[in-house]
């Protein structure tokens, strides 16, 4: 059975994993043999957010150790894997470059094929690691610090973004509101915790109204919280943090859950996958599960370690490309942005410009 070594460094986690296929294609049942994640969260907390320069330097320092541990845990040498997969877009350019350079070095040293992976496609594959019988088509609600998207997976390698945020990503909105309330970074887990003791009905906050049924907007909601906080402060009142957190969270999660279920229904899909860091939110999990069950949709929510950034999901996506005969050229570059439709450009014969040619600055660094 094929085995893939995978590297993920697109943001603030340095991660390496080994993933194997348990079944013959197309039911390839990816399974992680090891998965190691070194989080930089404490390093960035002092700045209240990820500092790109700090992130890339830390990846350089940490990657060799994470790689060694992932191979140890899998009980394998690099010579024993079939290919090296690596996140090459989208993400922080400096951070992506560290992972890509590491992957290229291994590919050249050990004469292994290189497989560039789109980070969001990786997130989708956390579902396949969770439930081996999962098959496309399905709808994925991907909610993280950088993304809020509804992705229609029509088949392996065939995706369409059917809903996106017009402004902040959901995780970003959580982080910004947490900051307004004087809570630490990252804010999502703090709001989640405070909201448990709060009254979600106390403050009727507005939900952004859009002309598109599956797009989201959180800036109106965020501004409403800002105004509320300012008003309460002017009145000299102590901030009812739990009630504000609960009211904000209820609005945001109900909007996301309703849109995801309505979208799945409209597309005639029977499976809904929830992933990304915000999938850790207890209320979002509960609301989505309840709304989906009412419509008899299957809901797949990976364990938290697979929802947040990790290399096992990149390995699973890489494995899928490997089984489809898709490998990347060694000249592969990185891109801070790349639509899902650009995925074929990462592979030999895929046509179009691969990321190196799309990002002048990244190409210059290379
Ligand atoms: O996927 P992720 O680990 O990193 C990327 O953005 O790629 O997501 C991090 C985001 C942060 O904005 C964090 O505040 C949010 O996920 N988050 C949560 C919870 N746990 C993490 N948001 C709401 N509730 C949570 N329990
Ligand atoms: Zn991510």
XYZ file of C-alpha atoms and ligand atoms in Angstrom:
393
model
C 0.000 0.000 0.000
C 1.390 3.450 -0.879
C 2.765 5.706 1.856
C 3.155 9.472 1.735
C 5.272 11.758 3.893
C 3.528 15.134 4.238
C 4.660 18.582 5.370
C 2.421 21.520 6.346
C 3.793 24.975 7.218
C 1.275 27.352 5.630
C 0.606 29.427 8.761
C 1.619 28.978 12.395
C 1.786 25.189 12.820
C 4.830 23.171 11.796
C 3.446 19.733 10.968
C 4.672 16.462 9.464
C 2.743 13.201 9.031
C 2.948 9.835 7.332
C -0.256 8.593 5.709
C -0.975 5.225 4.058
C -3.842 3.923 1.936
C -5.737 1.020 3.483
C -7.813 0.085 0.474
C -7.449 -0.030 -3.276
C -8.508 2.989 -5.335
C -11.113 4.525 -5.513
C -12.073 3.664 -1.896
C -8.561 4.555 -0.810
C -9.273 4.871 2.964
C -6.332 7.035 4.033
C -4.933 6.249 7.503
C -2.373 8.234 9.456
C 0.684 6.271 10.602
C 1.934 9.340 12.457
C 1.049 13.007 12.811
C 3.128 15.577 14.672
C 2.116 19.225 15.067
C 4.254 21.908 16.724
C 2.065 24.939 17.371
C 3.539 28.434 17.505
C 0.466 29.878 19.200
C 2.264 30.954 22.398
C 4.896 32.750 20.340
C 2.297 34.865 18.505
C -0.072 35.401 21.461
C 2.094 38.267 22.724
C 1.387 40.145 19.451
C -2.347 39.311 19.383
C -2.049 37.530 16.033
C 0.311 35.683 13.701
C 3.445 37.641 12.761
C 4.554 36.243 9.350
C 8.272 36.897 9.848
C 8.294 35.208 13.251
C 6.292 32.269 11.848
C 8.700 31.482 9.005
C 11.771 31.675 11.240
C 10.159 29.331 13.730
C 9.301 26.841 10.943
C 12.995 26.760 9.966
C 13.973 25.934 13.543
C 11.250 23.386 14.235
C 10.767 21.477 10.965
C 13.788 19.093 11.280
C 12.672 17.942 14.751
C 9.037 17.512 13.750
C 10.126 15.529 10.690
C 12.321 13.252 12.767
C 9.569 12.581 15.279
C 6.934 11.880 12.613
C 9.190 9.294 10.957
C 10.021 7.750 14.341
C 6.348 7.474 15.269
C 5.574 5.803 11.953
C 8.587 3.500 12.380
C 9.809 4.375 8.894
C 12.798 5.866 7.065
C 12.322 8.435 4.298
C 13.508 5.750 1.853
C 10.379 3.721 2.687
C 7.778 6.300 1.604
C 6.540 6.595 -1.974
C 6.308 10.379 -2.305
C 6.663 13.702 -0.466
C 3.523 15.877 -0.227
C 3.681 19.506 0.845
C 1.301 22.448 1.181
C 2.299 25.000 -1.467
C -0.742 27.354 -1.466
C -2.534 29.311 -0.105
C -0.869 30.710 3.010
C 1.940 32.950 4.245
C 4.573 32.996 1.510
C 7.585 32.824 3.841
C 6.072 29.984 5.855
C 5.033 28.021 2.766
C 8.543 28.370 1.351
C 10.121 26.719 4.396
C 7.936 23.618 3.977
C 8.405 23.525 0.227
C 12.181 23.811 0.465
C 12.198 20.999 3.040
C 10.034 18.821 0.802
C 12.148 19.521 -2.288
C 15.312 18.691 -0.376
C 13.875 15.317 0.664
C 12.537 14.648 -2.843
C 15.949 15.350 -4.396
C 18.024 13.544 -1.749
C 15.915 10.396 -1.730
C 14.733 10.519 -5.332
C 11.027 10.707 -4.451
C 8.230 12.368 -6.397
C 7.013 15.744 -5.087
C 3.284 16.393 -4.668
C 2.176 19.987 -4.038
C -1.098 20.206 -2.123
C -3.634 23.031 -1.901
C -4.210 23.740 1.795
C -7.999 23.873 1.504
C -8.120 20.602 -0.382
C -6.127 19.222 2.550
C -8.831 20.383 4.972
C -11.449 18.530 2.901
C -9.457 15.323 3.216
C -9.638 15.425 7.027
C -13.130 14.010 6.425
C -11.737 11.009 4.530
C -9.307 10.301 7.381
C -12.230 10.394 9.818
C -14.731 8.208 7.969
C -13.119 5.764 5.531
C -16.401 5.097 3.723
C -16.869 8.798 2.871
C -17.105 9.407 -0.886
C -17.708 12.472 -3.004
C -19.971 14.253 -3.696
C -20.360 16.205 -0.474
C -20.525 19.769 0.797
C -17.832 21.065 3.129
C -18.216 24.000 5.507
C -14.643 25.120 6.084
C -14.331 27.644 8.896
C -10.933 28.764 10.165
C -8.966 31.873 11.046
C -8.333 32.535 7.350
C -11.322 30.978 5.561
C -15.077 30.687 5.639
C -16.164 28.727 2.610
C -18.790 26.317 1.435
C -17.036 23.959 -0.947
C -18.890 21.549 -3.191
C -16.701 18.490 -3.709
C -18.112 17.003 -6.896
C -15.461 14.318 -7.192
C -11.835 13.814 -6.175
C -9.957 16.836 -7.520
C -13.156 18.572 -8.648
C -14.296 21.420 -6.423
C -16.467 24.496 -6.623
C -16.634 27.223 -3.993
C -20.351 27.933 -3.652
C -20.219 30.288 -0.662
C -17.550 32.527 0.833
C -17.161 35.380 3.284
C -17.391 38.908 1.951
C -15.204 40.281 4.745
C -13.782 38.540 7.820
C -13.347 34.802 8.147
C -15.414 33.299 10.998
C -12.330 32.652 13.151
C -11.136 36.197 12.524
C -14.514 37.533 13.714
C -14.227 35.408 16.875
C -10.694 36.717 17.472
C -11.654 40.369 16.915
C -14.723 40.228 19.140
C -12.675 38.489 21.844
C -10.209 41.352 21.671
C -13.042 43.888 22.052
C -14.105 42.032 25.178
C -10.567 42.068 26.536
C -10.084 38.307 26.157
C -6.802 36.749 24.994
C -5.662 35.349 21.635
C -6.823 33.123 20.026
C -10.268 34.405 20.866
C -12.481 31.569 19.581
C -11.902 29.193 22.475
C -12.345 32.058 24.987
C -15.684 33.152 23.504
C -16.779 29.505 23.394
C -15.968 29.152 27.113
C -17.589 32.435 28.247
C -20.689 31.844 26.099
C -21.526 28.680 28.049
C -22.541 30.784 31.063
C -24.191 33.550 29.026
C -27.681 34.381 27.786
C -27.706 34.249 23.945
C -31.015 36.164 23.809
C -29.899 39.149 25.874
C -28.526 41.235 22.998
C -30.333 40.886 19.653
C -27.360 41.476 17.348
C -27.894 41.914 13.592
C -26.962 39.307 11.029
C -25.358 40.611 7.834
C -27.921 40.486 5.022
C -26.536 39.671 1.600
C -27.940 39.253 -1.879
C -26.261 35.832 -2.113
C -27.832 32.927 -0.192
C -24.600 31.116 0.749
C -22.089 33.951 1.223
C -21.383 35.282 4.718
C -20.551 38.658 6.188
C -19.474 39.224 9.759
C -18.375 42.857 9.727
C -21.871 44.176 10.629
C -22.085 41.775 13.549
C -18.600 42.746 14.688
C -19.415 46.482 14.482
C -22.629 45.913 16.443
C -20.598 44.299 19.231
C -18.171 47.242 19.131
C -21.039 49.767 19.473
C -22.600 47.769 22.286
C -19.305 47.616 24.185
C -18.738 51.371 23.691
C -22.272 52.179 24.845
C -21.995 50.025 27.974
C -18.601 51.545 28.779
C -19.957 55.092 28.354
C -22.754 54.234 30.743
C -20.108 53.100 33.204
C -21.460 49.537 33.272
C -19.335 46.477 33.819
C -19.225 44.455 30.582
C -21.523 41.417 30.699
C -18.884 39.382 28.847
C -20.707 36.043 29.012
C -23.962 37.459 27.605
C -22.218 39.371 24.800
C -20.131 36.308 23.901
C -23.226 34.077 23.896
C -25.276 36.532 21.798
C -22.464 36.960 19.247
C -21.751 33.244 19.024
C -25.420 32.338 18.633
C -25.837 34.751 15.699
C -22.708 33.661 13.898
C -23.165 29.912 14.325
C -26.859 29.871 13.447
C -26.140 31.804 10.235
C -23.378 29.358 9.247
C -25.401 26.237 10.055
C -28.513 27.444 8.224
C -26.585 28.386 5.103
C -24.655 25.117 4.977
C -27.765 22.967 5.298
C -29.756 25.047 2.795
C -26.876 24.858 0.326
C -26.513 21.058 0.674
C -30.234 20.662 0.097
C -30.253 22.953 -2.932
C -27.384 20.996 -4.499
C -29.049 17.660 -3.708
C -26.131 16.535 -1.512
C -26.644 14.134 1.376
C -23.342 14.600 3.211
C -22.065 17.663 5.032
C -18.512 17.954 6.315
C -17.485 20.531 8.926
C -13.800 21.366 9.334
C -11.267 24.121 10.146
C -10.304 25.521 13.568
C -13.750 27.037 14.225
C -15.217 23.515 13.935
C -13.990 23.210 17.540
C -16.858 25.487 18.552
C -19.359 23.489 20.577
C -22.351 25.511 19.509
C -21.508 25.339 15.813
C -21.113 21.564 16.025
C -24.424 21.224 17.846
C -26.387 23.583 15.585
C -25.053 22.075 12.371
C -25.702 18.528 13.560
C -29.243 19.394 14.604
C -30.100 21.323 11.435
C -28.617 18.571 9.247
C -30.398 15.788 11.075
C -33.725 17.529 10.563
C -33.069 17.307 6.824
C -31.694 13.748 7.104
C -28.207 14.778 6.007
C -25.145 12.856 7.155
C -22.759 15.102 9.107
C -19.035 14.370 9.328
C -17.075 16.348 11.925
C -13.447 15.222 12.259
C -11.804 15.127 15.689
C -10.300 18.468 16.652
C -6.721 17.464 15.849
C -7.797 16.909 12.238
C -9.926 20.098 12.035
C -7.063 22.447 12.895
C -3.984 22.640 10.675
C -2.116 19.336 10.497
C -0.061 17.386 7.969
C -2.154 14.186 8.011
C -4.843 15.932 5.942
C -2.170 17.115 3.481
C -0.881 13.526 3.281
C -4.386 12.213 2.593
C -4.906 14.728 -0.232
C -1.384 13.960 -1.518
C -2.168 10.255 -1.475
C -5.256 10.876 -3.567
C -3.184 12.760 -6.171
C -0.524 10.035 -6.084
C -3.139 7.345 -6.762
C -4.460 9.453 -9.646
C -0.956 9.627 -11.111
C -0.543 13.351 -10.397
C 2.886 14.599 -9.309
C 4.345 18.112 -9.302
C 7.370 19.501 -11.134
C 10.441 20.178 -8.985
C 10.192 23.847 -10.027
C 6.920 24.117 -8.058
C 6.619 27.416 -6.209
C 4.320 28.804 -3.525
C 1.336 31.156 -3.778
C -0.296 33.232 -1.066
C -3.581 32.812 -2.937
C -4.776 30.116 -5.292
C -8.416 29.318 -6.067
C -9.446 25.668 -5.783
C -9.989 25.718 -9.533
C -6.201 26.248 -9.860
C -5.370 22.834 -8.347
C -4.665 21.086 -11.711
C -1.913 23.671 -12.334
C 0.099 22.128 -9.479
C 0.649 18.884 -11.380
C 2.692 17.910 -14.396
C 0.558 18.086 -17.497
C -2.141 19.922 -15.519
C -1.915 22.942 -17.791
C -1.789 26.572 -16.794
C 0.857 28.400 -14.842
C 1.900 26.688 -11.606
C 2.325 28.948 -8.565
C 5.940 29.838 -9.192
C 4.896 31.679 -12.300
C 1.887 33.266 -10.588
C 3.744 34.933 -7.729
C 6.601 37.056 -8.907
C 7.883 37.693 -5.404
C 7.881 34.010 -4.448
C 9.703 33.114 -7.638
C 12.302 35.757 -6.856
C 12.916 34.288 -3.406
C 13.353 30.839 -4.928
O -7.787 26.212 11.331
P -7.093 27.027 12.375
O -6.432 26.291 13.512
O -5.993 27.942 11.745
C -6.179 28.617 10.546
O -6.801 29.690 10.589
O -5.710 28.092 9.514
O -8.176 28.049 12.963
C -7.868 28.993 13.953
C -9.123 29.784 14.264
C -8.831 30.951 15.196
O -9.428 32.114 14.659
C -9.521 30.532 16.491
O -10.000 31.619 17.254
C -10.664 29.677 15.985
O -10.107 28.946 14.899
N -11.150 28.752 17.009
C -12.402 28.785 17.498
C -12.465 27.787 18.513
N -11.244 27.181 18.576
C -10.448 27.788 17.645
N -13.436 29.566 17.174
C -14.583 29.357 17.865
N -14.728 28.446 18.859
C -13.714 27.646 19.207
N -13.868 26.737 20.178
Zn -6.062 25.701 7.694
